[in-house]
CSV table of C-alpha atoms in Angstrom, one decimal:
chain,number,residue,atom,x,y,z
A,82,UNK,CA,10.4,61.2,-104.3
A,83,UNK,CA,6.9,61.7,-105.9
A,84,UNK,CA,7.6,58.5,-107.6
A,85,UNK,CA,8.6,56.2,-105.6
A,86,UNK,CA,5.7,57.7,-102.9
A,87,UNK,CA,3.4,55.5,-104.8
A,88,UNK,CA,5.4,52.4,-104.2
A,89,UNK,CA,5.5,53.3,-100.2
A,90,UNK,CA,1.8,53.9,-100.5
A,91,UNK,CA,1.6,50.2,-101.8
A,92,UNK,CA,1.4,50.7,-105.9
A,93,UNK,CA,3.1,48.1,-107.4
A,94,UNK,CA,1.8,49.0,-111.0
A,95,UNK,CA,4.6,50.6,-113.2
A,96,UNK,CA,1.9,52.1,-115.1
A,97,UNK,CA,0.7,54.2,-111.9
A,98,UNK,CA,4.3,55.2,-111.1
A,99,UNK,CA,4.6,59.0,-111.7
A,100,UNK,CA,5.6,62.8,-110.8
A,101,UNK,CA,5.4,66.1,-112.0
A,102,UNK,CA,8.3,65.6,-114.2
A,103,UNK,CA,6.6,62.5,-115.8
A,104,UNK,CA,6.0,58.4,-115.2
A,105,UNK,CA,8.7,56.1,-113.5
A,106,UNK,CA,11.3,55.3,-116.2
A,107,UNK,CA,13.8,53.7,-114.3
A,108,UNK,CA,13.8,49.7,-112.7
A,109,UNK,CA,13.5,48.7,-109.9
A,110,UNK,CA,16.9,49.0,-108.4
A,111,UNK,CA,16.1,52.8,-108.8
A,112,UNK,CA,12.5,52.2,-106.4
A,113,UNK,CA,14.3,50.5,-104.2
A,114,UNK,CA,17.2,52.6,-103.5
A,115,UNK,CA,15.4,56.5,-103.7
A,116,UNK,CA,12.6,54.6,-100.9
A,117,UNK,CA,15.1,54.3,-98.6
A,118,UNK,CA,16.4,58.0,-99.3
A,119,UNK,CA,12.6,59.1,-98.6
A,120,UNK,CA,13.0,57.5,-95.3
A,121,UNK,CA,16.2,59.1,-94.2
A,122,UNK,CA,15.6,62.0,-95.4
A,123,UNK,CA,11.9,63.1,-93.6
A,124,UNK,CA,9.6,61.9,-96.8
A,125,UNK,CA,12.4,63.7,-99.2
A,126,UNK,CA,11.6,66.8,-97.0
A,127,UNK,CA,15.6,67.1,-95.9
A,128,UNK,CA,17.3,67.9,-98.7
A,129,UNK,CA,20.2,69.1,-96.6
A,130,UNK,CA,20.9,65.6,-95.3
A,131,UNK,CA,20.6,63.7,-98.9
A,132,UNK,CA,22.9,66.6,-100.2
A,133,UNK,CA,25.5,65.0,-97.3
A,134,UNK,CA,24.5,61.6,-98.2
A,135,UNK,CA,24.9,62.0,-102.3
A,136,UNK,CA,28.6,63.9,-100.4
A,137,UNK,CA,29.3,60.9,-99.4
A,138,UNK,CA,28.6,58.9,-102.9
A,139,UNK,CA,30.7,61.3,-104.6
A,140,UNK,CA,33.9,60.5,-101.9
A,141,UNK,CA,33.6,56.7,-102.2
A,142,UNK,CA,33.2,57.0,-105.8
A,143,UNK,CA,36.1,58.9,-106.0
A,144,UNK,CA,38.0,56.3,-104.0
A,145,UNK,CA,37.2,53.3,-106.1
A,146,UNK,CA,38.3,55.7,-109.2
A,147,UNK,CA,41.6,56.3,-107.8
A,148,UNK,CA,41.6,52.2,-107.0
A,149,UNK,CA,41.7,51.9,-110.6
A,150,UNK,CA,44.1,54.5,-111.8
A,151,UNK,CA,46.5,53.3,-108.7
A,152,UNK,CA,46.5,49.8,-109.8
A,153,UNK,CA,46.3,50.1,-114.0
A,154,UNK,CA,49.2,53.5,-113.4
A,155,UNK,CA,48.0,54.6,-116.4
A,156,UNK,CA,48.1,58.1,-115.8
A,157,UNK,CA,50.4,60.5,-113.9
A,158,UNK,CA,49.2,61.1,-110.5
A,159,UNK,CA,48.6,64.9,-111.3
A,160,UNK,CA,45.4,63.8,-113.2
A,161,UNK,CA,43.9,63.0,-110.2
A,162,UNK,CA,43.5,66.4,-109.3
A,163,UNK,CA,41.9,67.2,-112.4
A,164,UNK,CA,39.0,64.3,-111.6
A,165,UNK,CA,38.7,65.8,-108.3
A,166,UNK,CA,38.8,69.6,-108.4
A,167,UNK,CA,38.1,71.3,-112.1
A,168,UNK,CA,34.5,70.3,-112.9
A,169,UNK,CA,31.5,72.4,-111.5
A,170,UNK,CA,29.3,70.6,-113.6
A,171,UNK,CA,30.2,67.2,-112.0
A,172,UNK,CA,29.8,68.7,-108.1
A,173,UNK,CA,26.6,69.9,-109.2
A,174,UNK,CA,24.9,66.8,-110.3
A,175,UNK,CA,26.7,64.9,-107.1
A,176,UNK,CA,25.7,67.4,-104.4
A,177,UNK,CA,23.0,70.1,-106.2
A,178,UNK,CA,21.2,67.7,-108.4
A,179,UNK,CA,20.4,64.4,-106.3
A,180,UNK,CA,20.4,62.4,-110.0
A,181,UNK,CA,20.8,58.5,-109.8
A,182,UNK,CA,23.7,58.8,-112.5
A,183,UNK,CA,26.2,58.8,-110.2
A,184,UNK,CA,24.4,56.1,-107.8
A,185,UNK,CA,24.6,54.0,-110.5
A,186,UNK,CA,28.1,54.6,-111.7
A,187,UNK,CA,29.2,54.0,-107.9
A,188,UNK,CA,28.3,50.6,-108.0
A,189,UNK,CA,29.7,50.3,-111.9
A,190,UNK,CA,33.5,51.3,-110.5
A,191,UNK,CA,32.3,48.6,-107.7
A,192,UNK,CA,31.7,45.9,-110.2
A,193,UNK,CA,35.0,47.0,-112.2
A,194,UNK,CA,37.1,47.3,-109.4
A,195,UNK,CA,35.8,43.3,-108.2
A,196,UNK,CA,36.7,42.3,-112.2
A,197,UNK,CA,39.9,43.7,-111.6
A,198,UNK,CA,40.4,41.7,-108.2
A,199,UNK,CA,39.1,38.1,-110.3
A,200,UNK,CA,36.0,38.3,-108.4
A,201,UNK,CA,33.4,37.3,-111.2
A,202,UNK,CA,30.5,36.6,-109.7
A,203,UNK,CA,30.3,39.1,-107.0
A,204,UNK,CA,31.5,41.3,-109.5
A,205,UNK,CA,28.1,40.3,-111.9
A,206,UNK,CA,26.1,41.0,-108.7
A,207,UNK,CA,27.4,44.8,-108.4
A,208,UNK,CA,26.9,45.6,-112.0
A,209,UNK,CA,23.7,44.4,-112.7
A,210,UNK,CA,22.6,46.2,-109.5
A,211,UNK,CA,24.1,49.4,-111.1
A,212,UNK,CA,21.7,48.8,-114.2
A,213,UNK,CA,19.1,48.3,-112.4
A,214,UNK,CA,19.8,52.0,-111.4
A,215,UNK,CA,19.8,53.0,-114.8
A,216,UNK,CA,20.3,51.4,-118.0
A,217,UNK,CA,22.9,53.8,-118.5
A,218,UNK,CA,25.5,50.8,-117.6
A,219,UNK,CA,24.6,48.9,-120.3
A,220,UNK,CA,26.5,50.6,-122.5
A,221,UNK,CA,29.8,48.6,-121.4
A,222,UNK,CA,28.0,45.6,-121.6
A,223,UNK,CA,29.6,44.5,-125.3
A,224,UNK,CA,33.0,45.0,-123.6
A,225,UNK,CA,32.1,43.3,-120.2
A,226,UNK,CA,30.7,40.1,-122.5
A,227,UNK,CA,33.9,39.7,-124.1
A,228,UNK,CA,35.7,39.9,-120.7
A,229,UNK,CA,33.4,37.3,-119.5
A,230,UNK,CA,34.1,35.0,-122.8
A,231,UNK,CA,37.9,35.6,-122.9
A,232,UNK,CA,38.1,35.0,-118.9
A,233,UNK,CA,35.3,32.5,-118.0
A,234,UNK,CA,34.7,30.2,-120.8
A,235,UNK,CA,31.5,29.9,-122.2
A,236,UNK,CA,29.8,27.9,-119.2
A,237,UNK,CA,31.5,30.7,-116.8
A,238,UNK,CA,29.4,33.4,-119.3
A,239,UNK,CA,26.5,31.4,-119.3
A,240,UNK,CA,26.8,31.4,-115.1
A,241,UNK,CA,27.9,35.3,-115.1
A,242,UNK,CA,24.9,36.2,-117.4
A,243,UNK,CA,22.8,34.1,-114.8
A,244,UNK,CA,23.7,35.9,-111.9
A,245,UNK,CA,22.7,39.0,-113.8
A,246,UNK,CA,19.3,38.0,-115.3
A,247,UNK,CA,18.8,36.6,-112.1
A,248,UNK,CA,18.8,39.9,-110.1
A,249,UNK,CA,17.0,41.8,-112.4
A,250,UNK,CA,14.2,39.3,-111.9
A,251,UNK,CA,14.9,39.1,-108.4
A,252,UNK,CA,14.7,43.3,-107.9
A,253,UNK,CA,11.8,43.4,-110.4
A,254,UNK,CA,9.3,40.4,-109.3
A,255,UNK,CA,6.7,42.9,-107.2
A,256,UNK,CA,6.0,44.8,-110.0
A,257,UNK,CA,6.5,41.9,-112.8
A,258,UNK,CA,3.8,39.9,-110.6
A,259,UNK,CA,1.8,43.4,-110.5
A,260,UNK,CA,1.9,43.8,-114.3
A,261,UNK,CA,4.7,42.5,-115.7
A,262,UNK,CA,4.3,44.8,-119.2
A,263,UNK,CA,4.4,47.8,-118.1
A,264,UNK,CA,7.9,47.5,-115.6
A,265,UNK,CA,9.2,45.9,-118.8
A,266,UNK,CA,8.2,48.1,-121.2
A,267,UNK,CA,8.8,51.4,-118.5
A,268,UNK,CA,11.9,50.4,-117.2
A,269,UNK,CA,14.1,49.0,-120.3
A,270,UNK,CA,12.3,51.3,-122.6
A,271,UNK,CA,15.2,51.8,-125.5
A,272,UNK,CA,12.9,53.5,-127.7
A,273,UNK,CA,12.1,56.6,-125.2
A,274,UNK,CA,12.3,60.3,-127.1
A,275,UNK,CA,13.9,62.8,-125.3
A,276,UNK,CA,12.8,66.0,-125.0
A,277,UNK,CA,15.1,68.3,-127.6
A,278,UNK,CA,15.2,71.2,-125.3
A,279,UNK,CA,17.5,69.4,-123.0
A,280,UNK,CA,20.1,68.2,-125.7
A,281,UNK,CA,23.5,68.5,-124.9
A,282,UNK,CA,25.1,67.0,-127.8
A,283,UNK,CA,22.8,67.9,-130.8
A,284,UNK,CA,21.8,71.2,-130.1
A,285,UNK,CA,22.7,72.1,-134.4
A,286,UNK,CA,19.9,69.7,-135.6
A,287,UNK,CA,16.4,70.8,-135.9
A,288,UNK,CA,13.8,69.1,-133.8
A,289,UNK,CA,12.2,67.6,-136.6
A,290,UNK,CA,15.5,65.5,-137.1
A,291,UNK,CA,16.1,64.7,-133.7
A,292,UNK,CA,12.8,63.4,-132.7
A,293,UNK,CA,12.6,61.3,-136.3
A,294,UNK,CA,12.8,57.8,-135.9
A,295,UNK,CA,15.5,57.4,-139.0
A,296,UNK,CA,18.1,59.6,-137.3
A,297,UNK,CA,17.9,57.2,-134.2
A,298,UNK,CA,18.4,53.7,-136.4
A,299,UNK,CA,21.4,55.9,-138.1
A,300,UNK,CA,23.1,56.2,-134.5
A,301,UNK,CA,21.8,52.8,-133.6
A,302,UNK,CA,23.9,52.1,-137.1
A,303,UNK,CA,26.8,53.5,-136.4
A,304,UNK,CA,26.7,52.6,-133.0
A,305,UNK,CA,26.9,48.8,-134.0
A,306,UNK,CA,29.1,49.2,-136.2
A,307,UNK,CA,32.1,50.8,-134.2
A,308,UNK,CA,31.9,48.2,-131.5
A,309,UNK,CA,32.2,45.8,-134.2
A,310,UNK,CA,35.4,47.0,-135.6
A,311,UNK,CA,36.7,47.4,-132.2
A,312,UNK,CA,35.3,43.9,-130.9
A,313,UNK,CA,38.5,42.1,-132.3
A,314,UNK,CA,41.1,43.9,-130.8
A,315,UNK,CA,39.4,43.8,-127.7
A,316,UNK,CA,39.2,40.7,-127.5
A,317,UNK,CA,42.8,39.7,-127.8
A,318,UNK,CA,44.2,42.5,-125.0
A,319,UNK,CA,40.9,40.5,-122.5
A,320,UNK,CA,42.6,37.0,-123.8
A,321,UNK,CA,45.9,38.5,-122.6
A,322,UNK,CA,44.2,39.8,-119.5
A,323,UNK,CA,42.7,36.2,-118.5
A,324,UNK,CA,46.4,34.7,-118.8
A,325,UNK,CA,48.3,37.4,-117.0
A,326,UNK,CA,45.6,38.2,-114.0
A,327,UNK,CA,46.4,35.6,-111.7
A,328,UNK,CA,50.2,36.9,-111.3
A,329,UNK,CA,48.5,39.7,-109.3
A,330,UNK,CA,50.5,42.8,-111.4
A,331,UNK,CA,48.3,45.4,-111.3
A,332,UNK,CA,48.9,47.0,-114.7
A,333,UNK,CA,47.6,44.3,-116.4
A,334,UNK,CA,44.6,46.0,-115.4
A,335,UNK,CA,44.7,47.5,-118.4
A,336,UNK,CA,44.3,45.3,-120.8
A,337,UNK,CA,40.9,45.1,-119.2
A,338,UNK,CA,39.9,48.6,-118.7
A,339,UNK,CA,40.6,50.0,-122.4
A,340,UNK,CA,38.0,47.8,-123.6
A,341,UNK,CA,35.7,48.8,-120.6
A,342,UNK,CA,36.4,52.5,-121.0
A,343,UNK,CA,35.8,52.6,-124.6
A,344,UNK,CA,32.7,50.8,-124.8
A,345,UNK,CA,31.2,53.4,-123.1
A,346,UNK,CA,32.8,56.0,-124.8
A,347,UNK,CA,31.3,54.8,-127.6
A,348,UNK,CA,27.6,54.2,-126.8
A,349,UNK,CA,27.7,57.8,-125.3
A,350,UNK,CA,29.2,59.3,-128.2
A,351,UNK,CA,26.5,58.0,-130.3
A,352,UNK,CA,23.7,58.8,-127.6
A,353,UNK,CA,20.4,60.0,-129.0
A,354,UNK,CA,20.8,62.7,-126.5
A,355,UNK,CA,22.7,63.3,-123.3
A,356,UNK,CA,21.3,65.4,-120.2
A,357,UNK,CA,23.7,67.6,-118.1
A,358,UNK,CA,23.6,64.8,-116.1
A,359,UNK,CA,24.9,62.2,-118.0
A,360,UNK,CA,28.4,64.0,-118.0
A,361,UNK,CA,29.3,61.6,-115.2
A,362,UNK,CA,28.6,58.5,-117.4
A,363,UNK,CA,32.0,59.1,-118.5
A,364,UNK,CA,33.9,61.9,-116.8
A,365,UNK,CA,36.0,59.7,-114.5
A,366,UNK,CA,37.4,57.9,-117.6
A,367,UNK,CA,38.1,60.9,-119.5
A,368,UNK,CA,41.7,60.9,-118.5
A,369,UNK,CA,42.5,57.1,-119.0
A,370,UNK,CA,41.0,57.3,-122.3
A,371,UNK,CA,43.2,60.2,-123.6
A,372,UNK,CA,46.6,58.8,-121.9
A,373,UNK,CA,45.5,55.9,-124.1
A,374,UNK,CA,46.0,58.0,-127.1
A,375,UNK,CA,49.5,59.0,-129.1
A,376,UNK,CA,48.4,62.5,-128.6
A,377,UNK,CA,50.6,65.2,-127.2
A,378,UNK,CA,50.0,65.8,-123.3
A,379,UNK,CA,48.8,69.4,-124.1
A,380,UNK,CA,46.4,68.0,-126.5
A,381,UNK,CA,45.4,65.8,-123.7
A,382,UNK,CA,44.2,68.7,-121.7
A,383,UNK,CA,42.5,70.8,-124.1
A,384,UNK,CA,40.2,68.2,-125.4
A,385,UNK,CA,39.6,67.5,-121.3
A,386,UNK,CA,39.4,71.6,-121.1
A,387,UNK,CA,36.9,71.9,-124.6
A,388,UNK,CA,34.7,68.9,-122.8
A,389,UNK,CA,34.4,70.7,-119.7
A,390,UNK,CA,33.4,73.9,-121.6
A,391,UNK,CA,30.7,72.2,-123.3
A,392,UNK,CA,28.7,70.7,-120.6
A,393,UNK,CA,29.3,73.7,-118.7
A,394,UNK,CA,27.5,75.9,-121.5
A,395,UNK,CA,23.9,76.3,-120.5
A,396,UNK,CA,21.9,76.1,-122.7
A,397,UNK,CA,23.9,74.1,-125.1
A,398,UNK,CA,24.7,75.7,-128.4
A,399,UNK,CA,25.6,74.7,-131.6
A,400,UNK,CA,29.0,75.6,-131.1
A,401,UNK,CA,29.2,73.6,-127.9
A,402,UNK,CA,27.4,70.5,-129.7
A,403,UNK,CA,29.5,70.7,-132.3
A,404,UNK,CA,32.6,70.8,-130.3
A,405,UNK,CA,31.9,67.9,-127.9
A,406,UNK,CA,31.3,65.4,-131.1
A,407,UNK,CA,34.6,66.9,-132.1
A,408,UNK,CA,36.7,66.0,-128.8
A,409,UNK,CA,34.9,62.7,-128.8
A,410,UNK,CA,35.8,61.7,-132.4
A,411,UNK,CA,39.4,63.0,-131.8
A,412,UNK,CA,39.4,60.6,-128.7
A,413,UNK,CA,37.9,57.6,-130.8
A,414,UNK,CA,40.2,57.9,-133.3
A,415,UNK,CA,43.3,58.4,-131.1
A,416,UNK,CA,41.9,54.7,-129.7
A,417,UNK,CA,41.2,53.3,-133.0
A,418,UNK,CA,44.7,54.4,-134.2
A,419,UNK,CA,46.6,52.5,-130.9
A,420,UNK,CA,44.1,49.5,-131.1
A,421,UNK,CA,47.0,47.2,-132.5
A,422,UNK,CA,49.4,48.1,-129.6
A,423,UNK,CA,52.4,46.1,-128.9
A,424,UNK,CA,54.3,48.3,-125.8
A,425,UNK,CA,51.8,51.0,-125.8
A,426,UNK,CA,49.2,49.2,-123.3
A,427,UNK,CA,52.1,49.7,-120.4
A,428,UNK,CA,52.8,51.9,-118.2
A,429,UNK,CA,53.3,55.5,-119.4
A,430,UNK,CA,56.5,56.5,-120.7
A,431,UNK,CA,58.6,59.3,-119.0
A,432,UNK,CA,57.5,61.6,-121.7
A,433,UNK,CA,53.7,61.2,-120.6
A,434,UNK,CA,54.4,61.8,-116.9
């Protein structure tokens, strides 16, 4: 609210953009969207009615996840009560917290849901809303620019990419004509260091290591190079996705969610640091990722159960570090191991129900 005051109060300059917790490091979709919050809610004053309101994110987000689970059937419908009833820490950062995570990963399952439909364009339009929310959603772009090669050609990427350069621009021209280097440079700053206190995920480094700028390349590294050995087979289930879409069965939806899904996984497994908050970059997903695995079903849930535990442990440990990069190699390399399926991308067999 203190940030975006300044906007209301007609500062346009990213530079001058700041609260008690620090400057504005979010773009514009982020001003835009928190203004009209400080409207409805009294000049942030009611936090009782934006608790209802982010309520109310949390329901239709939860709808548009079960859209996608209903129509890939992925998953056995018991799963669903695991997204929707076992995590305090998600509830928290919905309904307690206020973040714009899950704002942002709204309009995400928006954009994935319209993909799913073969609605491209408007598609485009919800997801490069969502980053301007946070950049957070980049994360699936390697994934979502294969999807756009395999299904559109390379004039329909071209047009896709467009639509989504376009909006940024369109969302950020009052500050790019106020000073244009500082909304760049403050909003779609990749080389931000986070605070160490905070870290979720590397709590067992020392904070000379976390903050050094070699440990970051390393993850930037390694980062790479996992989407790259992905990046083939990927690319054949979204060429098999672009053929069998227009027959209108929905578990062909899978072909293009796996790719999706472990994208992300991916960039936030290799996160410089993740926040309690960020929990909901990928907690939705969890499930799909895991049924996508040849693991037993009771391995499933205890690498669901160990994730839960970790970002519920406050403050994070090094055990609880430790374990999270565990459950999320575990899941990796359950993926990496099915990446040359040729009946596992179906439905799930008897056994997994």
């Amino acid at each position: 609210m203190q940030e975006v005051e300044g906007v209301v109060n007609g500062t346009w300059d990213y530079s001058k953009l700041k609260g008690d917790t620090g400057p504005l490091v979010y773009p514009a979709g982020f001003v835009y969207l928190f203004t009209m919050l400080y409207y409805l809610t009294n000049y942030g004053k009611n936090i009782r009615l934006a608790q209802y309101i982010f309520c109310g994110i949390y329901l239709v987000t939860l709808a548009l996840v079960f859209r996608i689970y209903h129509k890939s059937r992925k998953i056995p419908p018991y799963m669903l009560i695991f997204i929707c009833c076992t995590s305090y820490r998600v509830h928290s950062i919905y309904v307690l917290r206020l973040f714009n995570d899950p704002v942002a990963m709204m309009f995400l399952y928006f954009a994935i849901n319209l993909f799913m439909e073969d609605c491209w364009m408007l598609g485009s339009v919800f997801y490069s809303f969502a980053v301007s929310i946070k950049m957070n959603i980049l994360l699936v772009a390697p994934a979502l620019l294969l999807a756009y090669i395999a299904t559109q050609g390379m004039y329909g990427t071209l047009k896709q990419l467009s639509i989504c350069a376009g909006l940024q621009i369109l969302l950020g021209a009052p500050f790019l004509i106020s000073n244009p280097v500082a909304y760049i440079l403050g909003s779609f700053n990749l080389g931000r260091v986070f605070l160490f206190e905070w870290t979720v995920n590397w709590r067992f480094l020392s904070e000379e290591v976390f903050v050094h700028p070699g440990f970051h390349i390393s993850l930037l590294v390694l980062h790479i190079g996992l989407l790259a050995i992905f990046a083939k087979p990927w690319f054949r289930y979204l060429k098999s996705f672009a053929k069998l879409q227009p027959t209108g069965v929905g578990i062909v939806s899978q072909l293009f969610l796996l790719p999706i899904f472990t994208a992300n996984l991916i960039g936030v497994a290799f996160s410089r640091s993740l926040h309690y908050q960020f929990y909901v970059w990928y907690f939705h997903t969890l499930p799909y990722l895991l049924w996508s695995t040849p693991y037993s079903i009771w391995l499933r849930l205890c690498i669901l159960g160990i994730i839960e535990m970790c970002w519920n442990t406050f403050p994070s440990t090094y055990a609880s570090s430790a374990m999270l990069h565990v459950c999320h190699v575990l899941i990796i390399y359950g993926l990496f191991s099915r990446r040359h399926p040729t009946k596992d991308l179906t439905i799930g067999s008897k056994k997994d129900m």
